[in-house]
XYZ file of C-alpha atoms in Angstrom:
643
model
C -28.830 -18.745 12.724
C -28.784 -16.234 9.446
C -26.888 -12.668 9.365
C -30.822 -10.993 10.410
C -31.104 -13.475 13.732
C -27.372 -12.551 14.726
C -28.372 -9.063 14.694
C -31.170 -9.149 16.622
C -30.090 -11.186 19.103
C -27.455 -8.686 20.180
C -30.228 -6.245 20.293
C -32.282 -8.418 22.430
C -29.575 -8.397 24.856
C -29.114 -4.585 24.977
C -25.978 -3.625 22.714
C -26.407 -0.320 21.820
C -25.873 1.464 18.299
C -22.653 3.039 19.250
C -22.035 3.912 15.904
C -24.708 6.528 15.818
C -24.022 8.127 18.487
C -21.617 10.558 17.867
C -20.692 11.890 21.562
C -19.557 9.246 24.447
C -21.912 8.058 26.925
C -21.910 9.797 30.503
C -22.242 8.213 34.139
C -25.973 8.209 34.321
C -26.454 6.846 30.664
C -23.815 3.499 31.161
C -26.618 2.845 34.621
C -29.741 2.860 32.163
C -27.869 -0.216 28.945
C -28.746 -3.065 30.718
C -26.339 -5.107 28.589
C -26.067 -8.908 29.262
C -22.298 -8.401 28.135
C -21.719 -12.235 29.041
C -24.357 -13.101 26.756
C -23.385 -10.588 23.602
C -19.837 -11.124 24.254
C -18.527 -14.357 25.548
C -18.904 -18.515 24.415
C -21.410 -19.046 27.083
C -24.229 -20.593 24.777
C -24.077 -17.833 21.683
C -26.146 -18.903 18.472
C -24.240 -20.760 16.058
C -23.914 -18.629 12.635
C -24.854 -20.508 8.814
C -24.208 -18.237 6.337
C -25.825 -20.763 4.204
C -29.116 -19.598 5.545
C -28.482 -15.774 4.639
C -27.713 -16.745 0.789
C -30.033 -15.740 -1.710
C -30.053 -16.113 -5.899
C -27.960 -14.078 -7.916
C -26.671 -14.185 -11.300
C -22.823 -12.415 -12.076
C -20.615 -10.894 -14.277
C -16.774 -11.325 -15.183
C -14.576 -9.006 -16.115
C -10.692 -8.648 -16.462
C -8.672 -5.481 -16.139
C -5.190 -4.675 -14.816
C -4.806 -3.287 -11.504
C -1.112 -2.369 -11.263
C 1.902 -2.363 -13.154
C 5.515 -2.360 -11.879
C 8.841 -2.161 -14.059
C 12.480 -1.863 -14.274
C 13.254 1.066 -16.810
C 15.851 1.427 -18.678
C 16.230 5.711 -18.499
C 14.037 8.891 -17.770
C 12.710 8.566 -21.397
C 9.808 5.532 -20.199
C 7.480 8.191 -19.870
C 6.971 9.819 -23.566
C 5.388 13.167 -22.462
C 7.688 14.035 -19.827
C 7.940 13.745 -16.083
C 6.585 15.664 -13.439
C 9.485 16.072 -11.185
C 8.621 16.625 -7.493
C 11.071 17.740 -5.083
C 11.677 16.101 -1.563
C 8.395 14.432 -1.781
C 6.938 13.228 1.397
C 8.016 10.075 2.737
C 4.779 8.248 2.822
C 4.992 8.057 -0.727
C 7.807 5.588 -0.518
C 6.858 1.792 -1.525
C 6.088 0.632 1.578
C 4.887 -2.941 1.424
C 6.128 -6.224 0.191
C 5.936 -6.503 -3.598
C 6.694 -10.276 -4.116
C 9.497 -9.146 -6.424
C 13.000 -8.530 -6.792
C 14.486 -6.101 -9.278
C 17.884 -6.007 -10.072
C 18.115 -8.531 -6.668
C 16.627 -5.744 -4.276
C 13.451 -5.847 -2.071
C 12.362 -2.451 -2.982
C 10.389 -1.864 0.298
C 13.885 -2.480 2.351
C 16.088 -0.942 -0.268
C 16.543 2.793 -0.155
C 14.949 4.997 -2.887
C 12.523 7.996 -3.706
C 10.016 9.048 -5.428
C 11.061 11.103 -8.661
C 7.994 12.370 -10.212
C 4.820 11.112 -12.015
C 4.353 10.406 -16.004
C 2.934 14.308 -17.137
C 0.304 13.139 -18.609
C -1.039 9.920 -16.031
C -0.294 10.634 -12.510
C -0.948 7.132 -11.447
C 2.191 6.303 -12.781
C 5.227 6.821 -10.441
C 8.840 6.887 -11.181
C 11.100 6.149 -8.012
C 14.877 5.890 -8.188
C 16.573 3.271 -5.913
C 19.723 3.397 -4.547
C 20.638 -0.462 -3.650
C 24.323 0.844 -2.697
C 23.310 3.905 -0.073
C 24.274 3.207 3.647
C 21.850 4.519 6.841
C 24.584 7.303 6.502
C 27.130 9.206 4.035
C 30.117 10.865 4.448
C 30.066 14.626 3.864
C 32.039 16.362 1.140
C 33.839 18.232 4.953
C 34.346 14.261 5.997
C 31.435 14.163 8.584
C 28.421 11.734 8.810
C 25.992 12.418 7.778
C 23.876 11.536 11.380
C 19.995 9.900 12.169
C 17.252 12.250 10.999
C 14.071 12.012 12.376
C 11.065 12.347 9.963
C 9.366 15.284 10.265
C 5.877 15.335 11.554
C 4.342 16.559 8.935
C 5.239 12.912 6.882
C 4.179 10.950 10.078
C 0.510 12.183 9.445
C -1.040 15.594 7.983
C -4.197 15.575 10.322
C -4.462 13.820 14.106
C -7.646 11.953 12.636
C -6.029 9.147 11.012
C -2.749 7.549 11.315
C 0.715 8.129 9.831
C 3.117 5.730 8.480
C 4.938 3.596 11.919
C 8.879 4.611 11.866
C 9.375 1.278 11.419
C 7.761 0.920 7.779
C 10.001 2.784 6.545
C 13.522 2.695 8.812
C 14.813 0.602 5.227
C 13.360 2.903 2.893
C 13.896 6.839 3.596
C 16.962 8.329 2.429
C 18.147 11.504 4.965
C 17.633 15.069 4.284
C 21.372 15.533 3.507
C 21.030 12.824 0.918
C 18.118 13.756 -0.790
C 19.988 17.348 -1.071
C 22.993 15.886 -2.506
C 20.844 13.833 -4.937
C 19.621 17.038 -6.148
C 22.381 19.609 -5.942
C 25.215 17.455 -7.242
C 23.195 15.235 -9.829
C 19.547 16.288 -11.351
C 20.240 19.706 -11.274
C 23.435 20.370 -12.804
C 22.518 17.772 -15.971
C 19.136 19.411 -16.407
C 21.109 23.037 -16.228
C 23.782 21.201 -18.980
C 20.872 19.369 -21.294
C 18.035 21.445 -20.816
C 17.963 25.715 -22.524
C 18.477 28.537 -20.311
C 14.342 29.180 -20.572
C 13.532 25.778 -19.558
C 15.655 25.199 -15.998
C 15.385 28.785 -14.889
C 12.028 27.956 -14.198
C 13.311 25.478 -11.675
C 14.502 25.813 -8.513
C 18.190 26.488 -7.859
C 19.116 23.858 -5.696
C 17.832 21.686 -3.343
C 17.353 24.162 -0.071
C 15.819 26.632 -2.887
C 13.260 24.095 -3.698
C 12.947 23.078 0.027
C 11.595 26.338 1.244
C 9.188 27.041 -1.701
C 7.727 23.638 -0.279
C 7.481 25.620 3.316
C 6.295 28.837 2.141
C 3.244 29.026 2.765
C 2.872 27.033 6.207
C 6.058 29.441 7.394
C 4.657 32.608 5.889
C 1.059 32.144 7.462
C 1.885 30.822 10.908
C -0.728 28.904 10.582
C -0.026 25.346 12.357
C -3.500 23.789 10.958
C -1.905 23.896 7.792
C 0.293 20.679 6.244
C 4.392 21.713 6.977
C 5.134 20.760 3.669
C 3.396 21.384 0.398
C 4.599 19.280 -2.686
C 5.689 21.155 -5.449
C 6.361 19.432 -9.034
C 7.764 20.811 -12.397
C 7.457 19.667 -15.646
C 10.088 18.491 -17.202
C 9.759 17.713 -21.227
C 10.400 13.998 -22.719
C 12.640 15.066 -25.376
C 15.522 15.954 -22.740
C 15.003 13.062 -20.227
C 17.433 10.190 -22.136
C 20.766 12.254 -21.866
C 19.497 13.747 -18.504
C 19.782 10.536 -17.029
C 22.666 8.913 -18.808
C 24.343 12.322 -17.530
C 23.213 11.353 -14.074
C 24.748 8.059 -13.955
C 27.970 9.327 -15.404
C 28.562 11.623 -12.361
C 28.051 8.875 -10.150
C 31.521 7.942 -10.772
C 32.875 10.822 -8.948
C 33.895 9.796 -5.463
C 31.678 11.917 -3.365
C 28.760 10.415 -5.249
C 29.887 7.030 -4.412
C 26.735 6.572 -2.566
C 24.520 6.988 -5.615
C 26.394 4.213 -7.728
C 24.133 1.692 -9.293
C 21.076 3.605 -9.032
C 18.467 2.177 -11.153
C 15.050 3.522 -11.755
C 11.413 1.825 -10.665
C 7.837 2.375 -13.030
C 5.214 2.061 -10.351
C 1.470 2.164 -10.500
C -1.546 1.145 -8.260
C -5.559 0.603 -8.912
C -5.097 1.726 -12.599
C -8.490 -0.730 -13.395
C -9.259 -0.902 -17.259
C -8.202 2.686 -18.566
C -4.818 1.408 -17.856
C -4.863 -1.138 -20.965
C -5.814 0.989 -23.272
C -4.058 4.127 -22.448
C -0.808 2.145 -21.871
C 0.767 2.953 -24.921
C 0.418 6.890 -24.827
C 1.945 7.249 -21.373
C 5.130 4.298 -21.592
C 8.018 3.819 -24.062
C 7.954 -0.060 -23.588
C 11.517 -0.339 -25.546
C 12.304 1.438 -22.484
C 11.824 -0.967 -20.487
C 13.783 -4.566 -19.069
C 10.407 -7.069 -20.241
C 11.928 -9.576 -18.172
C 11.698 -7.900 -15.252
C 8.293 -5.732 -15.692
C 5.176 -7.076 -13.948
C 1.607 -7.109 -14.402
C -1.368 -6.984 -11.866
C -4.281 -8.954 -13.876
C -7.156 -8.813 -12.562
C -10.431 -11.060 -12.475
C -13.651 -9.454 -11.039
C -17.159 -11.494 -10.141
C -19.393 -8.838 -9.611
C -23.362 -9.408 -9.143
C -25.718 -8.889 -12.186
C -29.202 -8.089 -10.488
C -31.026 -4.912 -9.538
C -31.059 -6.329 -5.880
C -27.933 -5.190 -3.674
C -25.658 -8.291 -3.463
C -22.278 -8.917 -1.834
C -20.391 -11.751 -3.254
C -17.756 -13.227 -0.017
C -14.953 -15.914 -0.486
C -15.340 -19.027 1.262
C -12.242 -20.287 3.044
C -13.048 -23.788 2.374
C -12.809 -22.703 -1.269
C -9.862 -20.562 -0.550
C -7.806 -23.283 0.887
C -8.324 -25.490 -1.656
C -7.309 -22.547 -4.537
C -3.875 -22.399 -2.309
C -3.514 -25.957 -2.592
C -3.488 -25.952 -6.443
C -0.310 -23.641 -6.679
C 1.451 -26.392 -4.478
C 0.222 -29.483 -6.215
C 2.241 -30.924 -9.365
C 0.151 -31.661 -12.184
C 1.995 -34.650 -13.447
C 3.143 -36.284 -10.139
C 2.361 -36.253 -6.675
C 5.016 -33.790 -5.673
C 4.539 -30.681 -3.537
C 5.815 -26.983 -5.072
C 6.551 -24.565 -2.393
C 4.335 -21.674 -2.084
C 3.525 -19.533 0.630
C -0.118 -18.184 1.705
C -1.504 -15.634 4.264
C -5.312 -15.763 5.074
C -7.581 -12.768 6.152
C -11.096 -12.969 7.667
C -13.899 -11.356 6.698
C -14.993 -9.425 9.973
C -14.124 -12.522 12.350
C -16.402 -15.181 10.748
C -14.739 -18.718 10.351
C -16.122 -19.330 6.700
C -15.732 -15.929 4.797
C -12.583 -13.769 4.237
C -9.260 -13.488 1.700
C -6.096 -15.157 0.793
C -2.485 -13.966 -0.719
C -0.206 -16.410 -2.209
C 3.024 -16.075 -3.254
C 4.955 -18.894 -5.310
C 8.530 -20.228 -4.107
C 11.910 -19.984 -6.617
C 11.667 -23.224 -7.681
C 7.778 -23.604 -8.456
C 7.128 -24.574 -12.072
C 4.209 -21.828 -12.101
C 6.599 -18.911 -10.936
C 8.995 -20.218 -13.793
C 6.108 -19.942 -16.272
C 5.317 -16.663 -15.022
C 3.345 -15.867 -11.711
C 4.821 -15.029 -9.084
C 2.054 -13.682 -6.655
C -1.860 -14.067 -6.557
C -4.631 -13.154 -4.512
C -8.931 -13.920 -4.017
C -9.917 -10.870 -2.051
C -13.160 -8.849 -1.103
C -13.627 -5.969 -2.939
C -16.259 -4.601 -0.016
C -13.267 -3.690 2.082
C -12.796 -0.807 -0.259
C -15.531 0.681 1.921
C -13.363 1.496 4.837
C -10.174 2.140 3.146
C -8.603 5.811 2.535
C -5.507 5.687 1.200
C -4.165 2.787 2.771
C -5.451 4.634 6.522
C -6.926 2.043 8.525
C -9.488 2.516 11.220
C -9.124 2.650 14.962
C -5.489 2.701 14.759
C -3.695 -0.031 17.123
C -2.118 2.523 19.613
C -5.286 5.259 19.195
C -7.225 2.543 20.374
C -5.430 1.044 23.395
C -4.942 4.497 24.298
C -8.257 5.820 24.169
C -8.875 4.142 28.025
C -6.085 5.385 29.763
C -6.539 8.150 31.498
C -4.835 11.731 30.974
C -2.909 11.461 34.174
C -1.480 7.629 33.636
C -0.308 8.606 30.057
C 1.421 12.071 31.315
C 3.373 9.564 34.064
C 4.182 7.205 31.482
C 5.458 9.828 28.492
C 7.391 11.730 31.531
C 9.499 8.329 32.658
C 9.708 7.559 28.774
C 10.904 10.949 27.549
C 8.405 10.569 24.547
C 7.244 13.451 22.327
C 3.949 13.186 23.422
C 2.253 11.977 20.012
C -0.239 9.626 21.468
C -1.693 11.969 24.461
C -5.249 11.207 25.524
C -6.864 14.031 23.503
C -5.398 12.575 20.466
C -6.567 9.222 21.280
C -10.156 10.009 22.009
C -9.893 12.306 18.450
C -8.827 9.194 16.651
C -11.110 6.573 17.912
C -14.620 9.385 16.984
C -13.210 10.077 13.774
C -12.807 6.452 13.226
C -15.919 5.810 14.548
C -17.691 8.251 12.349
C -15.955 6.897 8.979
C -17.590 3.708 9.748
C -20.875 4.727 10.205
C -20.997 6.964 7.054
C -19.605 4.294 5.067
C -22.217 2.161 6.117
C -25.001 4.255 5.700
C -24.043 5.451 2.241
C -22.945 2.040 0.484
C -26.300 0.744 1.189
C -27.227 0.123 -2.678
C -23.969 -1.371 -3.411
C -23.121 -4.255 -5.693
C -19.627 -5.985 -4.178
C -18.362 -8.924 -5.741
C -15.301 -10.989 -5.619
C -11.785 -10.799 -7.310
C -9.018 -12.633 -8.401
C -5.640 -11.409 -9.058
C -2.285 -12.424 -10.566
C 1.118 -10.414 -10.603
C 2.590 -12.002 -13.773
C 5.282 -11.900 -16.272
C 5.625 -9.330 -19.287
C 5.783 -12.007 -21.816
C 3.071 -13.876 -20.115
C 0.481 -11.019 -20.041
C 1.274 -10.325 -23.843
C -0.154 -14.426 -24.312
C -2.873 -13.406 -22.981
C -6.535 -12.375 -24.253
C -8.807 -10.755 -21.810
C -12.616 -10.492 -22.284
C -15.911 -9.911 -20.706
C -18.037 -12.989 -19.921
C -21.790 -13.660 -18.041
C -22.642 -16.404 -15.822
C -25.128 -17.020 -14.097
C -23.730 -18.569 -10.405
C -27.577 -19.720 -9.408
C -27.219 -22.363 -11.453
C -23.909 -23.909 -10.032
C -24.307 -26.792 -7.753
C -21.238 -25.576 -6.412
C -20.223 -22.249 -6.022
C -16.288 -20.950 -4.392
C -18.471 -17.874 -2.442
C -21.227 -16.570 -0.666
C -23.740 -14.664 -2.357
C -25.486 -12.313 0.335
C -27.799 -9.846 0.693
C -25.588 -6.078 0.929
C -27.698 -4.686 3.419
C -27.615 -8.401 5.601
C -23.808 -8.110 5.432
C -23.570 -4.127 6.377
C -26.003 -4.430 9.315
C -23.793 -7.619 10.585
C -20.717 -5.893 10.371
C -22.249 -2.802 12.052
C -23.531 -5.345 15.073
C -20.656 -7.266 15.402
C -18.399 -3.953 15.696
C -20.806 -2.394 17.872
C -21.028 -5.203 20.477
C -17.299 -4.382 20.681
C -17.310 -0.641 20.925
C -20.184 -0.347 23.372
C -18.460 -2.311 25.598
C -15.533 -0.176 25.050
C -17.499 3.170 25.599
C -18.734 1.834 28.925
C -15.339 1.327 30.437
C -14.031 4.540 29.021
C -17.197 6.002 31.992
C -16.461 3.134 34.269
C -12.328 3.203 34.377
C -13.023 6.680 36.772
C -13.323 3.432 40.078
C -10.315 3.433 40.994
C -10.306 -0.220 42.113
C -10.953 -1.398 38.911
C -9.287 0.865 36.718
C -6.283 -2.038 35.639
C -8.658 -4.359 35.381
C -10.036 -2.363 32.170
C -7.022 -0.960 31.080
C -5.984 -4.521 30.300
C -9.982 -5.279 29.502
C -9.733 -2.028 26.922
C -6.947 -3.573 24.886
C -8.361 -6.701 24.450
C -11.456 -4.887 23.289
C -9.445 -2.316 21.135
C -7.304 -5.651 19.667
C -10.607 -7.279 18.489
C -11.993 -3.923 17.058
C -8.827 -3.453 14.777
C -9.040 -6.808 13.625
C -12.569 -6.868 12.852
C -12.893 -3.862 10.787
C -9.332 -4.060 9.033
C -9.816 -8.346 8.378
C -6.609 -9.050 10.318
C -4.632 -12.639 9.698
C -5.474 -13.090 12.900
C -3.895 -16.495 13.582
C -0.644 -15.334 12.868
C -1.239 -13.619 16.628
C -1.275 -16.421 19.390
C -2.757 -13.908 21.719
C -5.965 -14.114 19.732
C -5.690 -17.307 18.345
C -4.420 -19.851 21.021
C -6.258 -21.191 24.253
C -3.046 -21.507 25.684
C 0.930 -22.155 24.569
C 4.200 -21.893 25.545
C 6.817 -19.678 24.387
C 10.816 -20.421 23.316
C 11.748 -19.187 26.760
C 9.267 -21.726 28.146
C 6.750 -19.229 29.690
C 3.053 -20.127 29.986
C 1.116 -17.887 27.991
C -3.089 -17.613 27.760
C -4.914 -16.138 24.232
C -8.525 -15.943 23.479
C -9.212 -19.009 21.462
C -10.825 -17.533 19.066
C -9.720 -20.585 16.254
C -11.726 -22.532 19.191
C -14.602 -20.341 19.515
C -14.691 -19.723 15.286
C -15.450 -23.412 15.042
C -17.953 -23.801 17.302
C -20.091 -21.068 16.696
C -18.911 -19.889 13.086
C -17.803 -16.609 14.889
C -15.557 -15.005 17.201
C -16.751 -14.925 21.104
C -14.516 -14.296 24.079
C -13.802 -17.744 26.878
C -16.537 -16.872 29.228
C -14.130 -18.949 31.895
C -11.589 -16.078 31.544
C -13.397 -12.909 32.099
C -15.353 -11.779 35.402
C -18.199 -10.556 34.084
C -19.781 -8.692 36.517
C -16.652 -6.185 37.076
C -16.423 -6.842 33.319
C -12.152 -7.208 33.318
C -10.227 -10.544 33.530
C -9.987 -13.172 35.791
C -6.375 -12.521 37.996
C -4.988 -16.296 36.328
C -5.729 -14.962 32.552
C -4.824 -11.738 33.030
C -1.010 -12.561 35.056
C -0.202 -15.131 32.121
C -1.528 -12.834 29.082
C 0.156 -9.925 27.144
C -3.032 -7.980 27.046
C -1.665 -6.170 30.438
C 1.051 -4.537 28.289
C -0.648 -1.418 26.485
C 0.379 -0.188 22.979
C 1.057 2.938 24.198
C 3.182 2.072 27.591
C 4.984 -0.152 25.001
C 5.707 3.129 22.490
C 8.477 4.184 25.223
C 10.678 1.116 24.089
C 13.949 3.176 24.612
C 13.158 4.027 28.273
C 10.935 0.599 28.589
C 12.574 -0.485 32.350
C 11.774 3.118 33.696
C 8.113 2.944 32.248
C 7.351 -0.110 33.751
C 8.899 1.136 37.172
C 6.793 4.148 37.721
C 3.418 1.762 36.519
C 4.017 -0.159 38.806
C 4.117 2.690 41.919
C 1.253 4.005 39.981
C -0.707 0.895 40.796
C 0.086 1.064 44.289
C -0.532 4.247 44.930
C -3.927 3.171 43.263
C -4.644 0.484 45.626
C -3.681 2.187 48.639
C -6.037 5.615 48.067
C -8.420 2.559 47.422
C -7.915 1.021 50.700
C -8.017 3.867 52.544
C -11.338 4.917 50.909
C -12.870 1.462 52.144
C -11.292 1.865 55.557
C -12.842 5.287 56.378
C -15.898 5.576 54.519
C -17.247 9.166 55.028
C -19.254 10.627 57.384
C -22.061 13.300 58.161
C -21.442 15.182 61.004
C -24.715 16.103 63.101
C -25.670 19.303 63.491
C -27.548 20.680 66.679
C -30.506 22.187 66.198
């Protein structure tokens, strides 16, 4: 069966389009679906999916370009128009994933830094400084520690419709109020105050609690709590003084009350620059300011589809696996060269989806120059903002707990209260809603496929980029799908709102009490295969959704959802009809006892407190089943009136 028959066979059994409906469905309306949820959910006899029958002609374009660009620099004086200093710049600004690269033998995303400022005249270029010698905390100039500081809100996330960076992203990364103030107060001001003239730094802020409150002006001075806490402020300052500011800076990190700042080094960083990067390279970056050897290179090879027909070009894992085996295979000999790989799919389907390789010490390729690539989708561009992704892991598993089980839980956890049930329901609409504008308004799109390849200085200057046509109709062979846009945005549409519906009718049904665990546990499974199919999760790297069954190092029995099994089969993710009861639409009692689906995201924030959590569930259950018993034992009665 194509993309089209996939579609309207989940119609044909009653799935609803979720997606447009922008409130949640009441009592009476979940009475009048009709869904055969065994039928559009589960492995009991689904169609098997061929993308081979949705493809369709289409002729292509290539194109190079370089997407990112990250350096070791030398001194303040890489960027030749100045810097935009910004101070105490919000956290989430910190780089928070793996690079594939060491400089100066740090991981940057576990090493300790912060962002600096932006080139004046390209903001997409970013200038942290790094601190590979800076403890969790530092001793105060009055001998003190400097103690644990929680982030504020405000960096977490500046609106309760999409998520904020987890603590954990970036428990390696932050540096501590107190720090960033003695960064400022003891270092970049007082050399900009000794390079700089009087009429230059007195337009700067005093010190670092000076600066701090101009950030918190106007949020303080209006009251207004709608408002972001924190507004970033930035000042210019000019190129000519930058080389003796920082060679001043790194002279007073001798003293030893600056001990903490020793080594410092700074970081060029920059992120979908695209083509005007190339050619604009040279007015933004002093390259003799910069350590070649340890400056990389994003290049970038896009397939994109030459027709006035809306295509979408998708990577075929087949293909894929076979471009990760080249990295590993010598060239004159039958050894194997260590490199690692992490596959994504493309909205649960077996055959379609992305890859990231990265290229062990000792493989002859990383010694020549790469040391990371990647074959990706550009059409999940559609649902990004920002690096925000949709229906957020605890949002989700949330969104079917009730107001009164997550008050019980946050009280014997002593949580903040970030995830309450309001929140939750916010998140999973506004979610919801980016979706289905996305969809609807990337209709006439054109997505092809790309390439990409972090490389070497000296390698990329080897290199000659150009612009080339082929025409992929012609190939007997061809490393991706070539689809109709609107087939592929109706699928993924279908396939989310199979998920969601069900998810909208348990949100009405979890009110019956005696089966209100049952989709608790039931919601997270749903919420867990939402996430993954919107965001392309590697989602064999989670047993709970990958395995049948396995055991664990401690030798406990464990149950998953197959779906490598089901993937296989069908060409698609379905849930094991054997594990679900699919008239009370939850679990079966064996599946759900040996799974970790029972565990919600949110019960699991409350890891501190964890024992006491799981103590007052568990009398929350009872007390569950007994008003449920009692209701069955005494069912209500009329009592006759005499005439």
């Amino acid at each position: 069966m194509d993309l089209k028959g996939l579609v309207e066979y989940w119609k044909e059994q009653g799935v609803p389009d979720v997606l447009e409906d922008d409130g949640l469905l009441t009592k009476e309306g979940t009475t009048q679906l009709g869904v055969d949820w065994k039928a559009a959910l589960s492995d009991s006899n689904p169609p098997r999916l061929s993308l081979s029958s949705s493809e369709c002609k289409a002729s292509a374009i290539v194109t190079f370009d370089i997407d990112s660009f990250i350096a070791h620099a030398h001194g303040l004086a890489v960027f030749k128009t100045g810097l935009r200093w910004t101070l105490d710049p919000f956290v989430m600004y910190n780089i928070q994933t793996n690079l594939h690269i060491r400089i100066k033998g740090r991981v940057l995303h576990k090493t300790r830094h912060i962002l600096l400022g932006r080139c004046r005249t390209e903001e997409n270029l970013l200038l942290y400084v790094v601190f590979p010698n800076m403890k969790r905390r530092t001793t105060r100039e009055d001998g003190q520690e400097d103690g644990e500081e929680e982030l504020d809100e405000s960096e977490y996330d500046n609106n309760i419709a999409t998520e904020g960076p987890e603590r954990e992203e970036y428990q390696m990364s932050w540096t501590t109020q107190y720090q960033r103030a003695l960064f400022t107060d003891q270092l970049l001001l007082p050399a900009i105050r000794e390079i700089c003239p009087a009429s230059i730094y007195n337009q700067y802020p005093f010190s670092y609690r000076h600066g701090r409150d101009r950030t918190l002006a106007r949020s303080h001075d209006s009251r207004n709590k709608e408002q972001v806490r924190q507004q970033a402020v930035s000042q210019i300052i000019p190129g000519e003084y930058l080389e003796e500011i920082w060679a001043l800076m790194v002279r007073q990190t001798q003293r030893p009350t600056l001990a903490c700042f020793r080594g410092m080094f700074l970081v060029v960083n920059s992120k979908n620059t695209k083509q005007h990067f190339l050619d604009d390279i040279a007015m933004h970056i002093d390259i003799t300011k910069l350590d070649t050897d340890q400056t990389w290179l994003d290049i970038g090879q896009e397939v994109t589809p030459n027709t006035g027909n809306p295509k979408t070009f998708l990577w075929q894992m087949c293909c894929l696996d076979k471009w990760y085996r080249s990295f590993c295979q010598s060239l004159v000999s039958d050894e194997l060269h260590k490199a690692h790989s992490m596959q994504y799919r493309c909205h649960l389907l077996e055959n379609a989806g992305t890859i990231t390789v990265e290229l062990g010490g000792g493989n002859p390729l990383r010694k020549g120059g790469i040391v990371y690539a990647q074959r990706y989708n550009p059409l999940h561009r559609v649902f990004d903002a920002q690096g925000k992704v949709l229906f957020t892991k605890k949002a989700i598993e949330g969104f079917l707990v009730s107001r009164h089980h997550a008050d019980l839980w946050r009280a014997a956890g002593g949580g903040s209260g970030t995830w309450t049930a309001g929140i939750c329901k916010e998140i999973y609409l506004t979610s919801k809603s980016r979706v289905q504008y996305a969809l609807e308004d990337t209709i006439a799109g054109l997505f092809g496929i790309r390439d990409e390849y972090r490389i070497q200085w000296d390698l990329f200057t080897e290199l000659k980029p150009m612009v080339i046509s082929i025409d992929s109709s012609k190939r007997s062979s061809c490393p991706y799908w070539r689809l109709s846009t609107s087939d592929v945005l109706e699928f993924v549409k279908w396939e989310l709102n199979r998920w969601l519906a069900c998810l909208k009718w348990l949100r009405v049904q979890q009110f019956d009490r005696q089966l209100a665990d049952g989709h608790i546990v039931m919601g997270t499974i749903l919420a867990r295969l939402v996430k993954a199919s919107i965001n392309n999760e590697p989602i064999h790297i989670d047993y709970n959704l990958w395995k049948d069954s396995w055991t664990t190092q401690k030798g406990l029995y464990r149950e998953g959802l197959d779906m490598q099994g089901s993937m296989k089969r069908y060409g698609l993710v379905w849930l094991p009809a054997r594990k679900f009861d699919w008239q009370k639409l939850c679990p079966v009692e064996e599946f759900r006892d040996n799974c970790t689906f029972q565990f919600n995201a949110v019960q699991n924030s409350y890891q501190k407190r964890r024992e006491a959590v799981a103590e007052v569930d568990e009398i929350y259950h009872d007390v569950q089943l007994i008003a449920a018993s009692l209701v069955d034992a005494d069912p209500p009665r009329t009592r006759e009136l005499p005439n």
